[in-house]
Coordinates of C-alpha atoms and ligand atoms in Angstrom, one line a residue:
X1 CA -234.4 105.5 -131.6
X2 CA -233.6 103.3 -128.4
X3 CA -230.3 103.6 -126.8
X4 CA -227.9 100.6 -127.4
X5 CA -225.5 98.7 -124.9
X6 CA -221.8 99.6 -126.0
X7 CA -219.8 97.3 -128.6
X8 CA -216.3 95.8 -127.6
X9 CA -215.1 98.5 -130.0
X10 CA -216.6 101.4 -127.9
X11 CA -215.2 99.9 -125.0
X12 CA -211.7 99.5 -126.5
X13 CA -212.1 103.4 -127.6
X14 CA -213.5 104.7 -124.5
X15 CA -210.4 102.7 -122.7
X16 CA -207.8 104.3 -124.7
X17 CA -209.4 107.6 -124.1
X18 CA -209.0 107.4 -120.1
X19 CA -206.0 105.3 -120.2
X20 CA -204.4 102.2 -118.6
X21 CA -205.7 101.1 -114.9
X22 CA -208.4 103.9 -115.3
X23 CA -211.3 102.0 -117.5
X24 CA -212.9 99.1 -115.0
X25 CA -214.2 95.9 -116.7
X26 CA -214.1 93.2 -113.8
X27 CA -216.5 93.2 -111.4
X28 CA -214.1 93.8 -108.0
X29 CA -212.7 96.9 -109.7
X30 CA -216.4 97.7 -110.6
X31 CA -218.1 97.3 -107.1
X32 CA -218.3 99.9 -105.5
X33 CA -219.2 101.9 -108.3
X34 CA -222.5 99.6 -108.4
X35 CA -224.4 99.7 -104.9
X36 CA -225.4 102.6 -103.2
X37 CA -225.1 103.9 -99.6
X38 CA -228.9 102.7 -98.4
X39 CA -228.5 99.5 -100.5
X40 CA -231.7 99.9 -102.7
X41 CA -230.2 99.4 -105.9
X42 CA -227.8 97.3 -107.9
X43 CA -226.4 98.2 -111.0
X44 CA -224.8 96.3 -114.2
X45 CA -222.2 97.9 -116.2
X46 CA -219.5 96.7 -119.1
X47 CA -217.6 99.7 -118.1
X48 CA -216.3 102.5 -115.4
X49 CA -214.7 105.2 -116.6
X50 CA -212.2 107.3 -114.7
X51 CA -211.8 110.2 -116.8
X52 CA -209.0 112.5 -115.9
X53 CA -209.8 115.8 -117.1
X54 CA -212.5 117.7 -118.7
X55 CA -210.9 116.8 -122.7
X56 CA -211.5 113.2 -121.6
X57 CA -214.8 113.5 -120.5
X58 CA -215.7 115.6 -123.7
X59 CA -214.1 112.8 -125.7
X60 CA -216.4 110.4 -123.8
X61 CA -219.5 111.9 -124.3
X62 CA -218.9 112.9 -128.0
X63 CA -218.4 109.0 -128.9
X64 CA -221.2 107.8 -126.5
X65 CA -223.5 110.3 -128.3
X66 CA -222.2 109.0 -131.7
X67 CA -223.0 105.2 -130.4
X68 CA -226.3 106.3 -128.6
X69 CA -224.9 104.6 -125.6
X70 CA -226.5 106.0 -122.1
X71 CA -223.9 107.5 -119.3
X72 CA -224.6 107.6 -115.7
X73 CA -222.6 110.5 -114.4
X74 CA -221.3 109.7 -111.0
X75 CA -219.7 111.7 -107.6
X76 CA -219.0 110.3 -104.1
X77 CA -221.6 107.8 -105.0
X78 CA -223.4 109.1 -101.8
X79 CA -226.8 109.9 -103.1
X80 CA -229.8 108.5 -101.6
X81 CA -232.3 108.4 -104.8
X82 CA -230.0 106.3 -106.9
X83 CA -229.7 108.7 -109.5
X84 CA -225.8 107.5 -109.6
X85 CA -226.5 104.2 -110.2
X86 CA -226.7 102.3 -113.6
X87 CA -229.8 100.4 -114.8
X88 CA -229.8 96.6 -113.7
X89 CA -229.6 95.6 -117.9
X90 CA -225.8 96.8 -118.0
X91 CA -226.3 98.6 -121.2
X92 CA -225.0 102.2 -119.7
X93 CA -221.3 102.8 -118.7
X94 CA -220.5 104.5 -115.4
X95 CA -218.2 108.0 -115.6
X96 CA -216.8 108.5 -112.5
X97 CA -215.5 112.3 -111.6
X98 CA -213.6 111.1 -108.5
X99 CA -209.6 111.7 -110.8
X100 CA -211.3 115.6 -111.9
X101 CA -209.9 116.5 -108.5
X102 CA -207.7 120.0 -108.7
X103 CA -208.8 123.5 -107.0
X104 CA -207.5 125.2 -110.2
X105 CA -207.4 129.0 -108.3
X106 CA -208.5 130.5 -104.8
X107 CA -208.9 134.1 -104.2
X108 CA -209.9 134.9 -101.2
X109 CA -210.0 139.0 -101.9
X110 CA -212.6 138.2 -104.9
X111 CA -213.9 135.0 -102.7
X112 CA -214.3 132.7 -105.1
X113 CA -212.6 129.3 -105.7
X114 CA -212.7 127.7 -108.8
X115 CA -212.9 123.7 -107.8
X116 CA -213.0 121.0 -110.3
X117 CA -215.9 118.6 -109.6
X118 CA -214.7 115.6 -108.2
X119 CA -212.7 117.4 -105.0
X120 CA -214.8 116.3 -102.1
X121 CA -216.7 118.3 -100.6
X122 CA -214.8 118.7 -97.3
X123 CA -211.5 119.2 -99.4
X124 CA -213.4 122.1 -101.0
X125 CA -214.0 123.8 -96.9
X126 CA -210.4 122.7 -96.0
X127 CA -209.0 124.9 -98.7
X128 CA -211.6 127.6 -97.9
X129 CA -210.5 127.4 -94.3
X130 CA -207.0 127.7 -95.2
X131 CA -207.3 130.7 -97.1
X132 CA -208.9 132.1 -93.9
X133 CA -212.5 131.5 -95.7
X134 CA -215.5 129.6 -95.3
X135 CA -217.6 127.8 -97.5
X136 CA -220.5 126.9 -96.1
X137 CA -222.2 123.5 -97.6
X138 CA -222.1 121.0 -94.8
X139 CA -223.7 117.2 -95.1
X140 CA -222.8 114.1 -93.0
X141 CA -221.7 112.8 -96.4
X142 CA -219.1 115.7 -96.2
X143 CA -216.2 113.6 -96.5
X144 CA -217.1 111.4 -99.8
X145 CA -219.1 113.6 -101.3
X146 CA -217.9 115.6 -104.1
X147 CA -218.9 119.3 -105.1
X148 CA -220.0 118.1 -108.7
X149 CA -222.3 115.6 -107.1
X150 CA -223.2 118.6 -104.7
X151 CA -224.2 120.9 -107.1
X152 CA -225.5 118.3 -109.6
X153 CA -228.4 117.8 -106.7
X154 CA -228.5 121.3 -105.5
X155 CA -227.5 120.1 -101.7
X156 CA -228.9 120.9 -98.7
X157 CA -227.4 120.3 -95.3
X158 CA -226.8 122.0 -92.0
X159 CA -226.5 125.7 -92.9
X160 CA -229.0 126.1 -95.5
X161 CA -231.0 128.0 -93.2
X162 CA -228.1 131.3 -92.9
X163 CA -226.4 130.9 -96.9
X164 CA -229.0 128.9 -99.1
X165 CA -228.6 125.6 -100.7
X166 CA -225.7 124.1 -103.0
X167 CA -227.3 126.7 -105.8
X168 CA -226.5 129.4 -103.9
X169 CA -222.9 128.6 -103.6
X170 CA -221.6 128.6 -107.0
X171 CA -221.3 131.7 -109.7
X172 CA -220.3 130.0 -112.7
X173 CA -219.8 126.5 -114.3
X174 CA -218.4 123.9 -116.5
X175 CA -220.0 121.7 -118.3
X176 CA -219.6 118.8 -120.7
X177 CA -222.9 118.6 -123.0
X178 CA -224.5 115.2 -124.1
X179 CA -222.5 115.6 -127.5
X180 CA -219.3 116.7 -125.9
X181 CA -219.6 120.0 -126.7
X182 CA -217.8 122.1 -123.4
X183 CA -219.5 125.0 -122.5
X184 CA -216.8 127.3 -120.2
X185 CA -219.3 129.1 -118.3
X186 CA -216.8 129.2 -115.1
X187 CA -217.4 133.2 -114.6
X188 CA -217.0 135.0 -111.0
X189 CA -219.4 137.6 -111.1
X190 CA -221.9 139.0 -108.9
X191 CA -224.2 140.2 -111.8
X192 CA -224.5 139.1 -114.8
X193 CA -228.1 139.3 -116.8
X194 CA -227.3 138.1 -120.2
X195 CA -230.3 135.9 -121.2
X196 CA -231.1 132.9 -120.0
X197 CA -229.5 131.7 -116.6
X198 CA -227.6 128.1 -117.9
X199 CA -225.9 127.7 -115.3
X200 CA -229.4 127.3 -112.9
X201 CA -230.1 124.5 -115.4
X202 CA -227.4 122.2 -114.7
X203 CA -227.7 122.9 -111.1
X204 CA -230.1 120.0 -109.8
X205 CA -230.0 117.9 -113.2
X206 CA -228.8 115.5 -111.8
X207 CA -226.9 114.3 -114.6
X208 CA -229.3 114.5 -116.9
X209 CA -228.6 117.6 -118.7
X210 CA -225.2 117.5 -118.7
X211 CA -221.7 116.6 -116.9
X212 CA -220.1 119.5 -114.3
X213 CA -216.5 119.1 -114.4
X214 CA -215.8 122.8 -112.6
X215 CA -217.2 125.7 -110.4
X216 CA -216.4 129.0 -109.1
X217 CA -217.8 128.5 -105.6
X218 CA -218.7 131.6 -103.5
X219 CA -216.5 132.0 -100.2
X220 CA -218.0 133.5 -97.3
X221 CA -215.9 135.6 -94.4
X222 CA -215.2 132.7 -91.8
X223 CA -217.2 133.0 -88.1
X224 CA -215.2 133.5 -86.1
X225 CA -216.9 131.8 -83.3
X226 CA -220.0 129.7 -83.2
X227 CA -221.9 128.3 -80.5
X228 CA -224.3 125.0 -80.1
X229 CA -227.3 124.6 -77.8
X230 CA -229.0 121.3 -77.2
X231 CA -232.3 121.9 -75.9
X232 CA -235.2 119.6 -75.2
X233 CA -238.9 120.7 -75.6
X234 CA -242.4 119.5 -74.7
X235 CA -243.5 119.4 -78.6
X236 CA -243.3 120.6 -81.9
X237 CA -245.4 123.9 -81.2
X238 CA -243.1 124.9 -79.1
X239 CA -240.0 124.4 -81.1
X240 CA -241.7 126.6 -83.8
X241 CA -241.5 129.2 -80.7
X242 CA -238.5 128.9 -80.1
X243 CA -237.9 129.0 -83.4
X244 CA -239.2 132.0 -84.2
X245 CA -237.6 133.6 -80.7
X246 CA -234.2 132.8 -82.4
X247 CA -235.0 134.0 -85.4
X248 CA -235.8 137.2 -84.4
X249 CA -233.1 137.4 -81.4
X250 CA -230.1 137.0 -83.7
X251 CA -231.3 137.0 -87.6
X252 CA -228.8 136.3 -89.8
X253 CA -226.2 134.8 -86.9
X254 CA -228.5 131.9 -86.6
X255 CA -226.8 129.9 -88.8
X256 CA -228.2 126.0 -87.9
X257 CA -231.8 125.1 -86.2
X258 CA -232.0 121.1 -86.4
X259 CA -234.7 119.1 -84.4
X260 CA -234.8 115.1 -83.8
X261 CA -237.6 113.1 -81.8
X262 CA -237.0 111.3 -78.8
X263 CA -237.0 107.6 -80.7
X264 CA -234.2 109.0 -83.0
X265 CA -232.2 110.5 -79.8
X266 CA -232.3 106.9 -78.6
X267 CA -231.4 105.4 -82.0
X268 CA -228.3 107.5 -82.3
X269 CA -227.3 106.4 -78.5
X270 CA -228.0 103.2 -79.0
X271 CA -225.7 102.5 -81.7
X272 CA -223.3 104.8 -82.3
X273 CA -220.2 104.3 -80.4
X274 CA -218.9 107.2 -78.2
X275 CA -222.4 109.4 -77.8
X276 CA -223.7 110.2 -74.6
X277 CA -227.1 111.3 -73.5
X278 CA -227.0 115.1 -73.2
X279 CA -229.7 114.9 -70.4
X280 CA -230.3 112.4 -67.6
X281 CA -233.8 111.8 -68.7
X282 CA -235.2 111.8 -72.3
X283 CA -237.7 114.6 -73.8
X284 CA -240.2 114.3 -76.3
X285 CA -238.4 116.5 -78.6
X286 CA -234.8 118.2 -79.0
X287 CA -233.4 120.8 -80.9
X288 CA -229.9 121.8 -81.8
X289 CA -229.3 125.5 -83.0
X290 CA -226.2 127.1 -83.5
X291 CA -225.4 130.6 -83.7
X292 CA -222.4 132.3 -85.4
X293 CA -220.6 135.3 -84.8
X294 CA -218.3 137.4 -87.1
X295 CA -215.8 138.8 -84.6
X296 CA -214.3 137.1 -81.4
X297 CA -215.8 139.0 -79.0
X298 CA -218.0 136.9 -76.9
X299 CA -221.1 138.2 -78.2
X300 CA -222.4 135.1 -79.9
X301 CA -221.8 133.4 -77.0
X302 CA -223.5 136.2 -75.0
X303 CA -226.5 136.1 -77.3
X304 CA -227.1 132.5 -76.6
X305 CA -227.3 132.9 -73.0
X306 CA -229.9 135.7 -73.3
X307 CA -231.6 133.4 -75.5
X308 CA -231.7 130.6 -73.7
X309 CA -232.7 132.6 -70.7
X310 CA -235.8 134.0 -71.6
X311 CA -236.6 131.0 -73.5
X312 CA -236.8 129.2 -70.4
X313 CA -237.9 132.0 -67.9
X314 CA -241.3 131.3 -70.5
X315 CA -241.4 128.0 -70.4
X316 CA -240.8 127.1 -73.7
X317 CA -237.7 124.9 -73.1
X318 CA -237.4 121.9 -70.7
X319 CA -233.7 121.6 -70.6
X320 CA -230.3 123.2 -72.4
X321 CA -227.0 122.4 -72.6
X322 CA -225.2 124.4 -74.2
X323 CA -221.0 123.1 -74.7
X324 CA -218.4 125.3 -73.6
X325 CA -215.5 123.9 -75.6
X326 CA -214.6 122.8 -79.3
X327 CA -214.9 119.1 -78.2
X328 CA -218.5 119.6 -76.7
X329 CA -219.9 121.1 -79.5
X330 CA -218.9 118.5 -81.7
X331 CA -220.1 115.8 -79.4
X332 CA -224.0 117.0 -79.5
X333 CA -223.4 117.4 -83.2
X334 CA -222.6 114.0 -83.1
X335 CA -226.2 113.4 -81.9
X336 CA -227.3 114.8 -85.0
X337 CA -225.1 113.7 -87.8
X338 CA -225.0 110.3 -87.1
X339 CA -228.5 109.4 -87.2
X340 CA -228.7 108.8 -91.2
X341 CA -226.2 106.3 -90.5
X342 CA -227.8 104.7 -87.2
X343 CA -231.2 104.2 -88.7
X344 CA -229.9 101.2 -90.0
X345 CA -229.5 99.2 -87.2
X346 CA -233.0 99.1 -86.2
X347 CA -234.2 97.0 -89.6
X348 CA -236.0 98.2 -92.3
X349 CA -236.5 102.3 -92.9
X350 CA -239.4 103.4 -95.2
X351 CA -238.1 107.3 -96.2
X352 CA -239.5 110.8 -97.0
X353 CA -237.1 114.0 -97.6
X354 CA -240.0 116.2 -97.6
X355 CA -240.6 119.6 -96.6
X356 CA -243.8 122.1 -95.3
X357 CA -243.8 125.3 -94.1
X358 CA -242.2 125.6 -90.9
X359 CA -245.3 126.8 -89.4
X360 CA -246.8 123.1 -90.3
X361 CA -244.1 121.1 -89.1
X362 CA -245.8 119.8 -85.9
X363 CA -249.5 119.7 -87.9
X364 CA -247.7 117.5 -90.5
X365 CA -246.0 115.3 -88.0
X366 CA -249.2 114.1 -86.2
X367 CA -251.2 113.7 -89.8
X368 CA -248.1 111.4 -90.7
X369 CA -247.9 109.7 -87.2
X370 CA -251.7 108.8 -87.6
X371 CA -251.3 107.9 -91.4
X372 CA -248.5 105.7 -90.7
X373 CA -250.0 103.7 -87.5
X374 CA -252.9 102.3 -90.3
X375 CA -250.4 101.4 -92.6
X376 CA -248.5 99.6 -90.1
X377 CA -249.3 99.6 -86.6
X378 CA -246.2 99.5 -84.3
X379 CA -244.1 101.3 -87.0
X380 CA -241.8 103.8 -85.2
X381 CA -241.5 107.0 -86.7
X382 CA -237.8 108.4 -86.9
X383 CA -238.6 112.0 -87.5
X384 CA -235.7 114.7 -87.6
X385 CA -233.9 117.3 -90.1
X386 CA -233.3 120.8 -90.9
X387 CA -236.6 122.4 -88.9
X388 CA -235.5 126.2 -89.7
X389 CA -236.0 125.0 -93.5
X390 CA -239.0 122.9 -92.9
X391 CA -237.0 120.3 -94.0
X392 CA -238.1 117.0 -92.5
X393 CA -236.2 113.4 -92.9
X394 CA -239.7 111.6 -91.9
X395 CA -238.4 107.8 -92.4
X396 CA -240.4 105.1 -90.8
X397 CA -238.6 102.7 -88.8
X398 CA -240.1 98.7 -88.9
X399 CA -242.1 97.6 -85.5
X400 CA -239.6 95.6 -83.3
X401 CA -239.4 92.2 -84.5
X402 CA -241.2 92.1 -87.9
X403 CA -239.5 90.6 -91.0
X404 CA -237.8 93.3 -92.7
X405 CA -238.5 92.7 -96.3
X406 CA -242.1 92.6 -95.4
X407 CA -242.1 95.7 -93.9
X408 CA -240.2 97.4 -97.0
X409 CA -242.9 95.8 -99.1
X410 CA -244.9 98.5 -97.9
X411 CA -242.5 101.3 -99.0
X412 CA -244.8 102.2 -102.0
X413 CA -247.8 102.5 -100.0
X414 CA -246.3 104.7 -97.8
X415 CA -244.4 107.2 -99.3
X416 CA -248.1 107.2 -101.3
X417 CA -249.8 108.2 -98.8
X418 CA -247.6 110.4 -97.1
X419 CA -246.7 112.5 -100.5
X420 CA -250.3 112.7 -101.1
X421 CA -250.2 114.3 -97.5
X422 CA -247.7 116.4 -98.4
X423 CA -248.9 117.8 -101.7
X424 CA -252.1 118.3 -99.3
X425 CA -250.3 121.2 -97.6
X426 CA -248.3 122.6 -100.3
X427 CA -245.1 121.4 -99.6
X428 CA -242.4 119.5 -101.4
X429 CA -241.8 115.3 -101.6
X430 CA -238.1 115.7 -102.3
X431 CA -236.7 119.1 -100.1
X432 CA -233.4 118.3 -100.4
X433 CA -232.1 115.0 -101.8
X434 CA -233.2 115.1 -105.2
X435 CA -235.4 112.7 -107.3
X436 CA -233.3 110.7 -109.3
X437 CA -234.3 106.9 -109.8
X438 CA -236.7 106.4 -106.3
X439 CA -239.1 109.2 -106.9
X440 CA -239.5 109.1 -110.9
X441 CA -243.0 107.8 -111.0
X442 CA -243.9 110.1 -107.6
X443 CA -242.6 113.4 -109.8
X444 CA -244.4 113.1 -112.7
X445 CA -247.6 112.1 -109.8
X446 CA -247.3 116.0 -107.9
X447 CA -245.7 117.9 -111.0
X448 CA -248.1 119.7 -113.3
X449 CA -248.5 118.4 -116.9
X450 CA -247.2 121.9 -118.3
X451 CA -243.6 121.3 -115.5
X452 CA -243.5 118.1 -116.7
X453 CA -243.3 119.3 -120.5
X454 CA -241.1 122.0 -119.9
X455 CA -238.7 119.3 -118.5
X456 CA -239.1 117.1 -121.2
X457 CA -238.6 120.0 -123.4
X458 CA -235.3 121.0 -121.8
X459 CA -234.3 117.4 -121.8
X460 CA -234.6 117.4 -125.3
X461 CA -233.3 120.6 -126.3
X462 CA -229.8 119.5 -124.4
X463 CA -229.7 115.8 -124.8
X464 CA -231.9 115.0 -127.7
X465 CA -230.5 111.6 -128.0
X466 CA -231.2 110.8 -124.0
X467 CA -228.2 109.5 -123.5
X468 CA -227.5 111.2 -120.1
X469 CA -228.5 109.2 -116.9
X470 CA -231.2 107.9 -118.8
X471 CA -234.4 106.8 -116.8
X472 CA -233.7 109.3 -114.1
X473 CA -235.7 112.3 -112.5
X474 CA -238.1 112.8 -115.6
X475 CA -239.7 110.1 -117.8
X476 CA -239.4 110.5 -121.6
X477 CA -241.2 108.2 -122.8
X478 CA -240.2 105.0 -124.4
X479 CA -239.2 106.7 -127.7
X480 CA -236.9 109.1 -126.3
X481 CA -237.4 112.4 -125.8
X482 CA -239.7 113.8 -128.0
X483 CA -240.0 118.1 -127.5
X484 CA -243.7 118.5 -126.1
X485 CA -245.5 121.3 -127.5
X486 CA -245.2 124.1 -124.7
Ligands
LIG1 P1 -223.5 111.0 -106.4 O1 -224.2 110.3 -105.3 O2 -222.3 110.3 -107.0 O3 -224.5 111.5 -107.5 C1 -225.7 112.1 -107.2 C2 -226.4 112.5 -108.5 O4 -225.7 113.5 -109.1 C3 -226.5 111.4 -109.5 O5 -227.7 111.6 -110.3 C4 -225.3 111.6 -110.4 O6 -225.6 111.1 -111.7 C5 -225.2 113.1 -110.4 N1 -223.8 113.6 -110.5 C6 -222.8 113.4 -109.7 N2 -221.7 114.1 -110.1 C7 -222.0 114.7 -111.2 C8 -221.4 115.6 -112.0 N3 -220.1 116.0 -111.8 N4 -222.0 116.2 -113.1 C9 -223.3 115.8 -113.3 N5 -224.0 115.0 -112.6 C10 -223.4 114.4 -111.5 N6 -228.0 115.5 -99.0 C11 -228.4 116.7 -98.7 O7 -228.9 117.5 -99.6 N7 -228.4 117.1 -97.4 C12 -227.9 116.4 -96.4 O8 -227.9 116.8 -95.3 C13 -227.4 115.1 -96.8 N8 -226.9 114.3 -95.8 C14 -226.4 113.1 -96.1 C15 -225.9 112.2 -95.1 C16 -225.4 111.0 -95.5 C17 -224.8 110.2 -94.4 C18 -225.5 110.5 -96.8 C19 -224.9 109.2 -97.2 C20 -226.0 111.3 -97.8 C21 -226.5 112.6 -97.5 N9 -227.0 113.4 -98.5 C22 -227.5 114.7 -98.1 C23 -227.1 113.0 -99.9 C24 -225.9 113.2 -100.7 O9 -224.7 113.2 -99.9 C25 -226.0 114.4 -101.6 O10 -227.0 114.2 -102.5 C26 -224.7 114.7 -102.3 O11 -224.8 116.0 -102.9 C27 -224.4 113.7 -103.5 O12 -223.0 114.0 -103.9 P2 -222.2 112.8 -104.6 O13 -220.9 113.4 -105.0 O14 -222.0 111.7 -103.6 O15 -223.0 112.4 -105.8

């Protein structure tokens, strides 16, 4: 049975639940709950909610199940596949997690934090920090982004490299199921091997399997120092070099290895206010690695220095800086962070969040380069990301001077061809940012036919009504989802 847009007596239910000021009907209140960050989509909605704790969401779900009315879970509204977003007919309602915003407990002996989902994601580090503890997720988005919307994509980011991806950060959860049920599954052990791992489902769902509204996060022992280099090379072959030379110098202390081309380097210059070119003349390549030491003794410094030393007495590196101070490390970060946001100023950007093995970074680069040029000559690639994970933003910048709805026109063709590339050499067409609304149709194009039923089947199994984020990450088909035989 189809899903159905909610009655004025929903509404009027679903607004007492919340109460006053917190359910949004008029289109200012509901704006920016409706457009996302790159400005691909649009959405329609009779209804925000602002639920303001886990009861309330449970209350929501149980009568939208009842009315078969579809729910887009939402976050810091910072995701960059839409998944957030409601459908253009305005027949789902938006819940928004931002009021589910207490760290219920800290302890730093166990290290664990129990966090509920809407605390942003900075907020959560903050109160690691100040508990003398780190937690280690890092995005640009860091500030708006919330750790339900974190773990709800299984985030990437900065340090996946040294402590793993959002999954790896949380022990236990707790989640609001499609009909409201709650499971309490907010447990902070180390091992635990009793059946089937539930929490791993919800992690990376999107918001299709259910709503997070908690999570006992992981804390790590805080670095006590870390040092940044910025270092230019001749290509990508020799970044994997020096990649691999850092890996093997200090192991688990390298904790960040990010690379951007020369076009992006001047992108980020060129428009963000307050950077500064690290070199006086411009490379073909840069990388920025950081490297983090548990005690204060100088050694990670030390170990840079070595590093960088050989690195160069080999050739392998054209130029280094490498900041002495707080403020200097932040401003080559700078160089780095910023460019999601810079992009923009240059016209139209056709994306790819893709990933290889490292060791085919630099093949994959000049396929794409090559495949890109026939699509659209003058197109400027705007290559750059998390290199140590093989993690590679590939977005394709519009040739200077072209129309830029044209150019996006093309955005199908492209990401075809350049997923088609990717499946090619094994690797992945979403590393990081999830697939949500934008990759749909590419999913069920590189998944098998027996991933694609096991999806279905779990969607099914946890939401057999498909009333959460319907439309998103998985088709079901237009009758709903039906369990495939597996
Ligand atoms: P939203 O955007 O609100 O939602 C994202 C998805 O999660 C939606 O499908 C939504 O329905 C679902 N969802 C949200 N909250 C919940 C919940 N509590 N329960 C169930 N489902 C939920 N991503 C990376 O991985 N690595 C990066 O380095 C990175 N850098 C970024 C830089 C910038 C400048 C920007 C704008 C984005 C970046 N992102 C990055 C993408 C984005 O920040 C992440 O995907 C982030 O985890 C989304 O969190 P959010 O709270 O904003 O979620």
């Amino acid at each position: 049975m189809p899903l159905l847009p909610p009655t004025p007596t929903l509404i009027a239910h679903l607004a007492a639940i919340v109460g006053p000021g917190h359910a949004l009907t008029t289109s200012a209140d509901q704006a920016a709950y409706l457009t996302e960050w790159r400005g691909l989509y649009t959405g329609r909605t009779l209804l925000v909610l602002r639920p303001g704790s886990t009861a309330e969401v449970s209350a929501i779900l149980s009568a939208c199940h009842e009315a078969r009315v579809g729910v887009v879970p939402q976050g810091g509204n910072t995701g960059l596949v839409g998944g957030q977003i409601p459908f253009e007919t305005g027949r789902e309602i938006v819940v928004s997690l931002a009021r589910l915003n207490r760290i219920r407990h800290v302890d730093p002996h166990g290290r664990h934090m129990t966090a509920e989902a809407g605390v942003t994601l900075a907020s959560v580090q903050a109160e690691a920090d100040r508990h003398g503890q780190f937690f280690p997720l890092s995005l640009a988005s860091e500030g708006t982004c919330q750790i339900g919307g974190n773990l709800a994509t299984n985030a990437g980011g900065l340090n996946v490299l040294a402590y793993g991806n959002a999954r790896e950060q949380v022990s236990g959860l707790e989640v609001v199921l499609a009909d409201g049920r709650v499971w309490d599954g907010l447990r902070a052990l180390k091992k635990d091997n009793t059946g089937y791992d539930l929490r791993d489902l919800f992690i990376g769902s999107e918001g299709t399997l259910g709503i997070i509204t908690a999570a006992v996060l992981k804390l790590r022992p805080r670095p006590a120092e870390r040092y940044s280099a910025f270092l230019a090379v001749a290509d990508l072959d020799a970044a994997l070099a020096v990649f691999k030379r850092a890996e093997a110098k200090a192991g688990s202390r390298l904790t960040a290895f990010e690379f951007l081309s020369a076009f992006a380097l001047r992108v980020v210059l060129a428009h963000v206010a307050g950077t500064r070119a690290p070199f006086g003349a411009s490379y073909p390549w840069y990388l920025l690695l950081e490297v983090s030491a548990p005690e204060a003794d100088g050694s990670g410094a030390s170990l840079l220095e070595e590093l960088l030393t050989a690195l160069a007495d080999d050739g392998l590196i054209l130029k280094a800086v490498l900041p002495q101070t707080e403020a200097g490390r932040a401003a080559v970060w700078r160089l780095r962070e910023e460019l999601s946001d810079a992009q923009r100023h240059e016209g139209g950007s056709i994306k790819h969040d893709v990933s290889v093995p490292v060791e085919q970074i630099a093949e994959f680069i000049r396929r794409a380069d090559s495949l890109v040029e026939q699509i659209c000559p003058g197109a400027r690639p705007c290559a750059f990301g998390h290199f140590g994970d093989g993690n590679i933003h590939y977005n394709v910048t519009q040739p200077a001077g072209m129309e830029k709805a044209a150019y996006l026109a093309l955005w199908g063709m492209m990401n075809e061809a350049i997923h088609t590339l990717i499946a090619e050499m094994g690797g992945s067409i979403s590393a990081e940012h999830g697939i949500g609304r934008l990759k749909r149709a590419e999913l069920a194009r590189f998944r098998s036919k027996v991933e694609l039923d096991l999806m279905r089947a779990l969607k099914a199994a946890l939401d057999p009504r498909g009333i959460l984020n319907p439309g998103k990450v998985i088709d079901v088909g237009a009758d709903g989802p039906q369990p495939p035989s597996i």
